[in-house]
Short mmCIF file of C-alpha atoms in Angstrom, two decimals:
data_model
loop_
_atom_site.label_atom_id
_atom_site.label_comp_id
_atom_site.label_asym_id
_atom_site.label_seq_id
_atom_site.Cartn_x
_atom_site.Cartn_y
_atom_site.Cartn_z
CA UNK I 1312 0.00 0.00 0.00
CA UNK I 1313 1.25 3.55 -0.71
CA UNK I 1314 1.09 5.65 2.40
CA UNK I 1315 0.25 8.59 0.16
CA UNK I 1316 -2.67 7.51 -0.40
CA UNK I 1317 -4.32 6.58 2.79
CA UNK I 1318 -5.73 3.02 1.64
CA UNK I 1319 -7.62 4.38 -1.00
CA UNK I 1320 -7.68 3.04 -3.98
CA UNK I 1321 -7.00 4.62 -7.67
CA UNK I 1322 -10.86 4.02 -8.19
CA UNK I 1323 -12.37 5.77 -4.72
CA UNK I 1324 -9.94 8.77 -5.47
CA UNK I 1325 -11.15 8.85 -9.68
CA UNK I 1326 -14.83 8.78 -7.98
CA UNK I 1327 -14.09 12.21 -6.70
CA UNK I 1328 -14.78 15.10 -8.67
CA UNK I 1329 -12.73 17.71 -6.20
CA UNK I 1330 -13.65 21.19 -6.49
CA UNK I 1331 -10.85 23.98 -7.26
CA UNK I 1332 -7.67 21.35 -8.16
CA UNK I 1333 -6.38 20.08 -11.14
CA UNK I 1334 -8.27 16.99 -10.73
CA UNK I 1335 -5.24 15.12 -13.10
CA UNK I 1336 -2.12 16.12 -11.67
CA UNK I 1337 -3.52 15.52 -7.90
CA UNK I 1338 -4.69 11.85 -8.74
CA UNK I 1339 -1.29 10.91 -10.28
CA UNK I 1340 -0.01 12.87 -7.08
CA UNK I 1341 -2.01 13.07 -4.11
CA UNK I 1342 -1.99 15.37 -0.65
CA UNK I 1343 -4.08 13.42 1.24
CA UNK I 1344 -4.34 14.43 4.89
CA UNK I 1345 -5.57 12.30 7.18
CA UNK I 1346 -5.47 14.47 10.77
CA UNK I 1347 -4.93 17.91 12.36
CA UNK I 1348 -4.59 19.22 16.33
CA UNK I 1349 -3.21 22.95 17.17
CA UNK I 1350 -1.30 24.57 13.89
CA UNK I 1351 -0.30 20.80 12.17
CA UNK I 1352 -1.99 18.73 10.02
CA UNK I 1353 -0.83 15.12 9.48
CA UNK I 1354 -0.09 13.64 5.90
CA UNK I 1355 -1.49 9.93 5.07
CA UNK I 1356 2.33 9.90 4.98
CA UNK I 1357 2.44 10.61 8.44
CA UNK I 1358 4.22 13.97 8.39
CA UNK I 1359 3.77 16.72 10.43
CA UNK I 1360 2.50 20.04 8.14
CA UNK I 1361 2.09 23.71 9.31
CA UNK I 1362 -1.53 24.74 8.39
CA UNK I 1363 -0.29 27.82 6.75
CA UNK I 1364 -3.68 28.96 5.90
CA UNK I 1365 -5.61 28.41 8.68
CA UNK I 1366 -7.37 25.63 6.55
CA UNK I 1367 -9.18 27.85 3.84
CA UNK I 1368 -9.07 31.23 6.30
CA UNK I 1369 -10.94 29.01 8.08
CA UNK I 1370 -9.20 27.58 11.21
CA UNK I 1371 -8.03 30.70 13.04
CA UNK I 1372 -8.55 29.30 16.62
CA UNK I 1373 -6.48 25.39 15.80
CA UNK I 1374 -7.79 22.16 14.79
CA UNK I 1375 -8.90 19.85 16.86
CA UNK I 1376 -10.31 22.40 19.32
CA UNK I 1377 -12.15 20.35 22.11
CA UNK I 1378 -15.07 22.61 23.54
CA UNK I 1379 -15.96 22.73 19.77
CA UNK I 1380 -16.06 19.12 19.72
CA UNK I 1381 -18.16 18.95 22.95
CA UNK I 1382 -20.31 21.62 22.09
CA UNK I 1383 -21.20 19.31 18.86
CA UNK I 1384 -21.42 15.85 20.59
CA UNK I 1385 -23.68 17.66 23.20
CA UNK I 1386 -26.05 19.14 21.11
CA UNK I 1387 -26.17 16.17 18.62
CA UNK I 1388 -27.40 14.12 21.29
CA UNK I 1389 -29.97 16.48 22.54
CA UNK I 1390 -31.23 18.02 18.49
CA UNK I 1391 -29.81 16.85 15.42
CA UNK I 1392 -31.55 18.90 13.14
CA UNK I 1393 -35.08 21.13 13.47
CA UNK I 1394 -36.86 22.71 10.45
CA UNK I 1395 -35.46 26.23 9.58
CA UNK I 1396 -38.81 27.39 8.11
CA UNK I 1397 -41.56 28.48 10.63
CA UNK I 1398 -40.17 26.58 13.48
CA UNK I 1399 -36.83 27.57 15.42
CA UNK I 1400 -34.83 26.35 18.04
CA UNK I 1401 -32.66 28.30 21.15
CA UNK I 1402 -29.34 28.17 19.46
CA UNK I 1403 -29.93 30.10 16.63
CA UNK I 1404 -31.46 33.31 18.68
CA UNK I 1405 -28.39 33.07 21.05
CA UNK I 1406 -26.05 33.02 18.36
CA UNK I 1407 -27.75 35.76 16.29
CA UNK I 1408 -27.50 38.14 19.67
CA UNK I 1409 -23.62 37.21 19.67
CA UNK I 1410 -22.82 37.81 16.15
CA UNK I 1411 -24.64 41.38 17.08
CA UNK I 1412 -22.64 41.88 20.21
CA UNK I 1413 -19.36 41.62 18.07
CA UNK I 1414 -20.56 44.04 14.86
CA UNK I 1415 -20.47 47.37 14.48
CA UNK I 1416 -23.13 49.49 15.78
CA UNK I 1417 -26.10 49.11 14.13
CA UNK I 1418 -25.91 46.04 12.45
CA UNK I 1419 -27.97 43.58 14.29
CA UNK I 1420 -30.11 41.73 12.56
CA UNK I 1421 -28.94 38.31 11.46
CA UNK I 1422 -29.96 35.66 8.43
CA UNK I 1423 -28.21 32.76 8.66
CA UNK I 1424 -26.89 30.56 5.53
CA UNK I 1425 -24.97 27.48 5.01
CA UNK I 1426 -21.96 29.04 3.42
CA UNK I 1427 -20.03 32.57 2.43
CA UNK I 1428 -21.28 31.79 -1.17
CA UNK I 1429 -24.74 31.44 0.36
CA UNK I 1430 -24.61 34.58 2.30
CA UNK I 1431 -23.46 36.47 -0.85
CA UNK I 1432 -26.38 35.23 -2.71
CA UNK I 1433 -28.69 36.31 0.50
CA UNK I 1434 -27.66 39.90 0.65
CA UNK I 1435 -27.88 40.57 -3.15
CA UNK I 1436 -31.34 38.89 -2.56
CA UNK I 1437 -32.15 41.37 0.22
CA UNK I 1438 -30.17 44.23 -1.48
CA UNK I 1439 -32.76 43.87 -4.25
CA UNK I 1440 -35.60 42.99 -2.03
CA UNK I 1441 -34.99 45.70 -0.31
CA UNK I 1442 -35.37 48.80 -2.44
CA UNK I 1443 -38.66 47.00 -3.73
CA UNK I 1444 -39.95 47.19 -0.39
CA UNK I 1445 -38.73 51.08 -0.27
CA UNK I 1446 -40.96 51.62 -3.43
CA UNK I 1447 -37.75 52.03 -5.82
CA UNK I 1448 -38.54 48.71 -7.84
CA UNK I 1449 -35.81 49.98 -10.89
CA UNK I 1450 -32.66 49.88 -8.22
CA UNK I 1451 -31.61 46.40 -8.91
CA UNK I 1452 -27.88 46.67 -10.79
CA UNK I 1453 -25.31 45.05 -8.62
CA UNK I 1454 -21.79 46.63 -8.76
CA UNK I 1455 -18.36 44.60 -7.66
CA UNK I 1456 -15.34 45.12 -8.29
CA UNK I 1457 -12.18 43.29 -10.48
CA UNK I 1458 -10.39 41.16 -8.41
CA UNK I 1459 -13.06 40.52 -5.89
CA UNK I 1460 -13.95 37.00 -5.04
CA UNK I 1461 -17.88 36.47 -4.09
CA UNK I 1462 -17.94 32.82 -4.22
CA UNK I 1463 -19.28 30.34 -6.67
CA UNK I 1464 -22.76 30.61 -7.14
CA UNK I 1465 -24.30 32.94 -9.80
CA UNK I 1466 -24.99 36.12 -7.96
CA UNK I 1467 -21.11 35.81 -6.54
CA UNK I 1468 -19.33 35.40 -9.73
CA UNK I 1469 -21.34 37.75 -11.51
CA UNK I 1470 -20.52 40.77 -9.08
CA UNK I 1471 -16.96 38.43 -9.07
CA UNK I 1472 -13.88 39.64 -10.77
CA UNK I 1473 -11.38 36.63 -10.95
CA UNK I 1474 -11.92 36.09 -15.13
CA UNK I 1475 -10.90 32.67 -14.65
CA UNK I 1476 -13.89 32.10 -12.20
CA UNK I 1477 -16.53 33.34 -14.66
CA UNK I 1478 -15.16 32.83 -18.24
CA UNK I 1479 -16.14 28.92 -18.45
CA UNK I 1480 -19.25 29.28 -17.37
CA UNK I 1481 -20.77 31.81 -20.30
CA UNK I 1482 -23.22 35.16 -19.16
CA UNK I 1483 -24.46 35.72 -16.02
CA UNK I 1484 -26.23 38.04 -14.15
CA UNK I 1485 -25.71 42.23 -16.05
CA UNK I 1486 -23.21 43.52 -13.24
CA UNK I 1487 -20.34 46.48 -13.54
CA UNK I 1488 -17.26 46.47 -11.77
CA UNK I 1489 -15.05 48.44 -9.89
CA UNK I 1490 -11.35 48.57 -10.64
CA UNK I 1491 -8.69 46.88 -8.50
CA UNK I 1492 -6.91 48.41 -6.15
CA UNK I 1493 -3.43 46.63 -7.05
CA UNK I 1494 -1.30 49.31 -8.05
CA UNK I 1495 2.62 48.89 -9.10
CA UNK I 1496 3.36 52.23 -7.05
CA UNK I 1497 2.11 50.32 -3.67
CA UNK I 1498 4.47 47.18 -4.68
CA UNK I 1499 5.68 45.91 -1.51
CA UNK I 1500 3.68 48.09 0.78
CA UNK I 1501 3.00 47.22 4.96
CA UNK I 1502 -0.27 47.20 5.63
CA UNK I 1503 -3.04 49.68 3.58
CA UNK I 1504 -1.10 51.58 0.40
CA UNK I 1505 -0.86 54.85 0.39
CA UNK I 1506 -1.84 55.27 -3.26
CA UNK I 1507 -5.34 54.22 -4.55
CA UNK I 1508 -8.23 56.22 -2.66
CA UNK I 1509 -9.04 58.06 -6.50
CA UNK I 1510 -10.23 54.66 -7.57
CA UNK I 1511 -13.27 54.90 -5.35
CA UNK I 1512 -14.24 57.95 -7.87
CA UNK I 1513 -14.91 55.36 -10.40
CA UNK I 1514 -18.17 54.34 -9.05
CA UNK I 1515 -19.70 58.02 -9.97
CA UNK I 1516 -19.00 57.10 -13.22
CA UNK I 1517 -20.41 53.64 -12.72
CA UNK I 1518 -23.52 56.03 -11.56
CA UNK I 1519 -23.16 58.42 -14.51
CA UNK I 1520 -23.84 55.76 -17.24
CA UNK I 1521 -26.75 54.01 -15.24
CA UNK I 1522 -27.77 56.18 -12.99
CA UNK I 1523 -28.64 55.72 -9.07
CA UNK I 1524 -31.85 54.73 -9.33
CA UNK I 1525 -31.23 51.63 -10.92
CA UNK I 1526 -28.15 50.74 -8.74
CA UNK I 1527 -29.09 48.48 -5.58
CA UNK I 1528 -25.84 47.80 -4.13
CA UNK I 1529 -21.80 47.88 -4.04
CA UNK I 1530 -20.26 44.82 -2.87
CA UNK I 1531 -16.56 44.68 -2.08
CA UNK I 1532 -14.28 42.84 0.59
CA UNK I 1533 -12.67 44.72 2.73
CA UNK I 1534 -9.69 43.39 2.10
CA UNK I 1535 -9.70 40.95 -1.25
CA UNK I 1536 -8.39 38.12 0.00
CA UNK I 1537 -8.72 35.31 -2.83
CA UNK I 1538 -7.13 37.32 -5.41
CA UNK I 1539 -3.77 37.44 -3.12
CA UNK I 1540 -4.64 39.83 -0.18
CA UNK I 1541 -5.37 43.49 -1.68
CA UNK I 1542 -5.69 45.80 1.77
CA UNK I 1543 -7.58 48.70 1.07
CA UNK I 1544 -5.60 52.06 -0.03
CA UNK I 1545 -5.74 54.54 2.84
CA UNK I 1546 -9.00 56.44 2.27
CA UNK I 1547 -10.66 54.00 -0.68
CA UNK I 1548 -13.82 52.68 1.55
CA UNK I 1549 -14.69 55.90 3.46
CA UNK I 1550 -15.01 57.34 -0.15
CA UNK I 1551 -17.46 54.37 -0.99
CA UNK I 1552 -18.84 54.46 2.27
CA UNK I 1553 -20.10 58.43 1.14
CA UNK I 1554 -20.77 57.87 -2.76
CA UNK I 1555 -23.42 54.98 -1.79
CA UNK I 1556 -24.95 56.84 0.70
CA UNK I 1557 -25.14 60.38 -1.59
CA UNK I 1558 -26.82 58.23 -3.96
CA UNK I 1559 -28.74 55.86 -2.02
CA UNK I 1560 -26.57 52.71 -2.55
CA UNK I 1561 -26.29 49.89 0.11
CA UNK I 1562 -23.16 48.81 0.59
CA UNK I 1563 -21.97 45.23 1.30
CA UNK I 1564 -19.10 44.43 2.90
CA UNK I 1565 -18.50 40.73 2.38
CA UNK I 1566 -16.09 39.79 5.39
CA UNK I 1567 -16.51 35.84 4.86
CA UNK I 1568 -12.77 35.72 5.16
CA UNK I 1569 -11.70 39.31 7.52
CA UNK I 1570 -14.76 38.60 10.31
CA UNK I 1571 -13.59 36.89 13.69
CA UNK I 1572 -9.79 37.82 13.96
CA UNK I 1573 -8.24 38.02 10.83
CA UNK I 1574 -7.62 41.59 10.95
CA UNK I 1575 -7.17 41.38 14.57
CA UNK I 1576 -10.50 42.44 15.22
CA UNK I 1577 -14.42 41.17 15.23
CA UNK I 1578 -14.53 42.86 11.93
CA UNK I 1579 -12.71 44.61 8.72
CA UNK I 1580 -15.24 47.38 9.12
CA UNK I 1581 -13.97 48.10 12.67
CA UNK I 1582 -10.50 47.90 11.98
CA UNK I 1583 -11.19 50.29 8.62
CA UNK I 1584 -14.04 52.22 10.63
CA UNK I 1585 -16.25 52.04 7.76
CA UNK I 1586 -19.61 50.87 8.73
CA UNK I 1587 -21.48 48.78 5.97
CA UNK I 1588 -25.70 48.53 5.13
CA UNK I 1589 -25.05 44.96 4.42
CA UNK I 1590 -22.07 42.67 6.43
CA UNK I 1591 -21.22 38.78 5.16
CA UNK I 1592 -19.65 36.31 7.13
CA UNK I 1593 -18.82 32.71 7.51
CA UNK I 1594 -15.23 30.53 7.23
CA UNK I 1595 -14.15 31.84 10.97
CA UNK I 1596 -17.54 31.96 12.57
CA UNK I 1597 -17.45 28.02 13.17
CA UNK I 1598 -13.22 27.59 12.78
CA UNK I 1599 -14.36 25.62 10.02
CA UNK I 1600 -15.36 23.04 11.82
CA UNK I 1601 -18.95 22.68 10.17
CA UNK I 1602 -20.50 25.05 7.00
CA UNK I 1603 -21.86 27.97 8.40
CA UNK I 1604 -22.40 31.70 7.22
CA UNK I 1605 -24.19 34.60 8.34
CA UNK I 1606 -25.50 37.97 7.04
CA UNK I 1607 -25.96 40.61 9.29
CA UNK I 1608 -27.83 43.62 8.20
CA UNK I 1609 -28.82 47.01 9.61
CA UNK I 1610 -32.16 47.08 12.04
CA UNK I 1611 -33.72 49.67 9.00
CA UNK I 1612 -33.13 47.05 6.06
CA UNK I 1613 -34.81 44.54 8.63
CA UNK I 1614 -38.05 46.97 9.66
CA UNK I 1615 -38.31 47.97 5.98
CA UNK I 1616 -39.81 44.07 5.56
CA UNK I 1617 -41.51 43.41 8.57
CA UNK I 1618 -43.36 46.99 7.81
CA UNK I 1619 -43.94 46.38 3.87
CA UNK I 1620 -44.66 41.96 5.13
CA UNK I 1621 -48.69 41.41 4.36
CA UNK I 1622 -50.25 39.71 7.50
CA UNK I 1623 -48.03 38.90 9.96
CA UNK I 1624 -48.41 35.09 8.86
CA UNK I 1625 -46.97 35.97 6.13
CA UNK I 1626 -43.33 35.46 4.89
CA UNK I 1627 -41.74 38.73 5.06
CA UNK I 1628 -38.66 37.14 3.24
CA UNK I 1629 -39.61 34.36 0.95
CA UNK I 1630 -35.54 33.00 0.85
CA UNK I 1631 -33.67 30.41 3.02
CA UNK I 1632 -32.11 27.06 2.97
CA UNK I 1633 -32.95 23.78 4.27
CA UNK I 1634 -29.58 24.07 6.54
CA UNK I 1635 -30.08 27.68 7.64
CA UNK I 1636 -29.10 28.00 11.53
CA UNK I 1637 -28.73 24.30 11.77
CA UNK I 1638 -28.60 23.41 15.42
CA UNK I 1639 -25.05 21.63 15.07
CA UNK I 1640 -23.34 24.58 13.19
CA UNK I 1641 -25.28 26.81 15.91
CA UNK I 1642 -23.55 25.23 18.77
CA UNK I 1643 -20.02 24.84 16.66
CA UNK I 1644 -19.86 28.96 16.20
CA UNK I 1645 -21.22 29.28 20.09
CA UNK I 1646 -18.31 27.33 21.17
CA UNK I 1647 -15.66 29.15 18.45
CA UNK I 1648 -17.21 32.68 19.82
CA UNK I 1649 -16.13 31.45 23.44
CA UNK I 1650 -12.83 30.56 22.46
CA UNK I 1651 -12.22 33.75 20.35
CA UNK I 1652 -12.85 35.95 23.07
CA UNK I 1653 -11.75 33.78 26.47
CA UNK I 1654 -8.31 33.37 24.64
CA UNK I 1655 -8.36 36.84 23.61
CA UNK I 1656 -7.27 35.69 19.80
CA UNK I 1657 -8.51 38.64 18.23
CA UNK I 1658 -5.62 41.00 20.42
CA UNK I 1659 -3.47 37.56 19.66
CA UNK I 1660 -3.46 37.73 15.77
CA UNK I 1661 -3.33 41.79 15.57
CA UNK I 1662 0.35 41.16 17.54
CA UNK I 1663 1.01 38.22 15.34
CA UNK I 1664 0.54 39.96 11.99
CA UNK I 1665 2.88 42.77 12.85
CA UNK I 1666 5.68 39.24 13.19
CA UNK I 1667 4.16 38.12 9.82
CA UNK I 1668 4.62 41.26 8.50
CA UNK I 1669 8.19 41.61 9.55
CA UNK I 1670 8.98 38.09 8.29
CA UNK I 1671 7.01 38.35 4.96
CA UNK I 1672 8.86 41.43 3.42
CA UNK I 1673 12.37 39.68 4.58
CA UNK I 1674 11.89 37.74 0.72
CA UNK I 1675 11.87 41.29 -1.45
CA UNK I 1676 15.12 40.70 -2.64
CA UNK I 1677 14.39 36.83 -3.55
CA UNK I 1678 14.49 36.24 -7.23
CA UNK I 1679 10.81 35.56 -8.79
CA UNK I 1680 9.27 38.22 -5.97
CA UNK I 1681 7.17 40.89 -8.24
CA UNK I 1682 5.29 42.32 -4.88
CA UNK I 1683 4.70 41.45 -1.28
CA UNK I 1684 1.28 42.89 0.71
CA UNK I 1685 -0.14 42.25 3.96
CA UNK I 1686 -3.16 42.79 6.12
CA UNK I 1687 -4.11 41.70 9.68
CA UNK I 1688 -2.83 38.00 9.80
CA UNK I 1689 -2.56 37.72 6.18
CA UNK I 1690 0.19 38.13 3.28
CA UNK I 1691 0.68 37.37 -0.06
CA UNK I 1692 3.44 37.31 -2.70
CA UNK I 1693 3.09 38.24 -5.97
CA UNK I 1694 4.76 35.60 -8.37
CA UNK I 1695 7.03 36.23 -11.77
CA UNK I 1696 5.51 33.84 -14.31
CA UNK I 1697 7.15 31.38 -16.14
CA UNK I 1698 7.04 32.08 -20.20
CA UNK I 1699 4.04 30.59 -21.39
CA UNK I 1700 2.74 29.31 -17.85
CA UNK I 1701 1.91 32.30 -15.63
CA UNK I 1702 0.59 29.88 -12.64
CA UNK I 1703 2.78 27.34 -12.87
CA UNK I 1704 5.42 28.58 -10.19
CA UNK I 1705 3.32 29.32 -7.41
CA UNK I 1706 1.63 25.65 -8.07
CA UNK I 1707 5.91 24.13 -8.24
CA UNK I 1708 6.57 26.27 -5.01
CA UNK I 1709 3.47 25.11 -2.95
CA UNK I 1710 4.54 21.39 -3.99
CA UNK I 1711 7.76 21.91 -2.19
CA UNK I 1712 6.20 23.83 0.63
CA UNK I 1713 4.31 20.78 0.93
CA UNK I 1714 6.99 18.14 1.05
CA UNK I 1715 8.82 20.41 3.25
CA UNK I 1716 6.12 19.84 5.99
CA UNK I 1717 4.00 23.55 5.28
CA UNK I 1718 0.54 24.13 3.64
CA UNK I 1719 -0.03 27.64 1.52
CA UNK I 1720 -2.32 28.46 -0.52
CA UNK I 1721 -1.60 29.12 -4.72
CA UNK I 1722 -4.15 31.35 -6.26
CA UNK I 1723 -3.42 32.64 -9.99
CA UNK I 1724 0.34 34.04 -9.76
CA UNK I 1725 0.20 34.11 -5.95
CA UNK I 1726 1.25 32.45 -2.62
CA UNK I 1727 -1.09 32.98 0.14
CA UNK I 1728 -0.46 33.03 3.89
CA UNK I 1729 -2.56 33.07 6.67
CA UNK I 1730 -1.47 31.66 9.87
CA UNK I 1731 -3.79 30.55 12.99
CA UNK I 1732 -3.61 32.92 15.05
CA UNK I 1733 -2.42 30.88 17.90
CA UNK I 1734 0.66 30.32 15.57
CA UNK I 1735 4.30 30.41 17.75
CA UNK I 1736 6.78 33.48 16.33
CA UNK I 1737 8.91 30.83 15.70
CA UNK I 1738 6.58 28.51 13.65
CA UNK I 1739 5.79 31.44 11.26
CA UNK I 1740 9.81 31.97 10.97
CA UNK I 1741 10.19 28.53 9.85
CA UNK I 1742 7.31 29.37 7.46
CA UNK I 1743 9.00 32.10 5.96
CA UNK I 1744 12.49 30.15 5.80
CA UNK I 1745 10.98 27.12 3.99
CA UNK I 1746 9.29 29.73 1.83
CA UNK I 1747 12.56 31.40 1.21
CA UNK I 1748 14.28 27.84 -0.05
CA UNK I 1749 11.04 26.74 -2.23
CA UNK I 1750 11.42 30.21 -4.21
CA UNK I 1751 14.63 29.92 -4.72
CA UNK I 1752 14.89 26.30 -5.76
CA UNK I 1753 12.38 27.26 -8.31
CA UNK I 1754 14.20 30.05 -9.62
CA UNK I 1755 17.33 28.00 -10.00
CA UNK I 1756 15.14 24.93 -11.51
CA UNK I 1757 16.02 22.70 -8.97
#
């Protein structure tokens, strides 16, 4: 038996259609993992491997986490599941106070949805719902932005701006977009660039052509994180944060990957002090442990339903999923909320990302290095491409990460960090240093 493969067999692992991997190159070679406590995961080959990515931004507080665990085994064995339509049960109304407790004032009122491409699709939903309720049936255009990642399901990849997320799949919904915010005078910038507030002006002339009342709603992250962490330029959200509100514009902030201690905060819009209409969340809220999301919107978007809702027997909001606020994911982001704040791992990652950010911008001088950003607990590098092949030497450098015992992310021309944020200095040094030898064996075609 090959350990690498974990006792499965070449037909179980050809069964498996895997989402986001070349499907060919993993079967002939496969990184199967087969365990995980604290900042480690364990290969089928039995190696120890630094979660450099906190699973998928996912796994911020560790693996293996065992109130989480507890929390689960306790609640399965009191209710496994209860309808989510007309029927509730205590978890989800304790967890939707929570979430509330940790947002920014006046956002507290909380739909919940089974993943961050689910709560995308939910606050479009309401964005559009909403100004129908308000009278102001023309305002349904959706605006993103390039670069931004909203998930995979229509609504997010047609407000998306990753072409190679959209181009396969032919027309979706009629959307504009924003431009990036990755400019070459920020290369190798700490923290939010200096340059780039000017591209927030570009939305009046999204308004211009189409005119505000037929716009429903921006939505950007915060900080883009799937397109190789893009902070904000100093000044680029407050200007959004005005333009949508001259115009009458929500604006959505989806924080699927910057809410619950990425940033080093509850939230991106607290760290940025910009206050979003419309907030998304999900990865963190659970540590990954079971599919979760949440949208939290402000009390007004709420009442504007309730007051424009028929009979009271009626469904003010005719949207939801058979999973919404499932009682097992309600008592998995309990549990992650008590561990977030008892271990204090939102002040925990802001001091670790200033040692990330140290380490990170140690590899300018590296051969292959075009730029180097970071935000919060979160870093990217910005990869040289090969002639002919632009992504295939962040894929070669993650496959020697990999047999060197550490888990990043590739994305496009990009390496992706983000550490749990109960990562060791030291453990994010040896990051960096296997980093540093993968780029350079690369460079010099080793």
């Amino acid at each position: 038996m090959n350990d690498k493969l974990a006792g499965l067999t070449q037909t179980q692992l050809d069964a498996h259609w895997m989402s986001y991997t070349g499907n060919r190159q993993f079967k002939r070679d496969p990184r199967i993992i087969t365990a995980a406590d604290g900042c480690y995961y364990t290969s089928a080959d039995g190696r120890p491997i630094f979660d450099g990515l906190s699973g998928l931004w996912t796994c911020g507080a560790g693996h293996n986490r065992k109130d989480i665990a507890k929390a689960i085994s306790q609640q399965l064995a009191k209710l496994d599941y209860a309808p989510a339509f007309q029927f509730g049960h205590p978890g989800s109304f304790a967890l939707a106070e929570r979430i509330t407790q940790l947002m920014p004032e006046g956002l507290n009122r909380v739909f919940f949805t089974n993943s961050g491409s689910d709560a995308v699709e939910t606050s479009l939903k309401i964005a559009r719902a909403y100004w129908r309720k308000k009278g102001l049936a023309s305002k349904t255009k959706l605006i993103g932005r390039s670069k931004g990642y909203h998930g995979v399901n229509f609504g997010g990849v047609s407000v998306g701006g990753i072409r190679a997320n959209r181009a396969i799949f032919g027309p979706a919904l009629s959307t504009s977009h924003l431009p990036h915010t990755l400019l070459s005078e920020n290369r190798f910038s700490r923290g939010q660039p200096e340059c780039g507030a000017h591209l927030a002006e570009a939305l009046l002339d999204i308004i211009d052509l189409h005119d505000a009342s037929n716009i429903a709603a921006v939505i950007i992250e915060p900080m883009a994180g799937s397109a190789g962490v893009l902070p904000p330029p100093e000044g680029y959200l407050q200007r959004l944060r005005d333009i949508c509100e001259q115009h009458q514009i929500l604006l959505i902030f989806d924080e699927v990957i910057t809410a619950f201690g990425r940033l080093g905060s509850a939230t991106g819009a607290e760290i940025f002090g910009v206050v979003p209409d419309i907030l998304n969340t999900a990865k963190q809220l659970t540590n990954g442990v079971i599919p979760m999301g949440a949208v939290v919107v402000q009390q007004e978007i709420y009442e504007s339903f309730l007051q424009q809702g028929g009979p009271d027997y009626q469904l003010e909001l005719p949207h939801g999923y058979t999973y919404s606020a499932h009682p097992v994911a309600c008592a998995a982001a309990l549990a992650t909320l008590d561990i977030l704040e008892r271990d204090n791992l939102f002040k925990r990652s802001a001091e670790l990302a200033y040692i990330l950010e140290d380490y990170i911008h140690q590899l300018r001088n590296l051969p292959l290095i075009y730029d180097i950003r970071n935000c919060g607990l979160a870093a990217a590098l910005t990869i040289e491409s090969a002639p002919g092949e632009p992504l295939l030497r962040p894929f070669l450098i993650a496959l020697k990460m990999w047999d060197k015992g550490f888990y990043i992310r590739y994305s496009g021309n990009t390496l992706q960090l983000g550490v749990p944020f109960i990562s060791r200095s030291e453990e994010i040094d040896g990051l960096i240093n296997a980093l540093a030898e993968s780029i350079l064996e690369v460079a010099n075609g080793q």
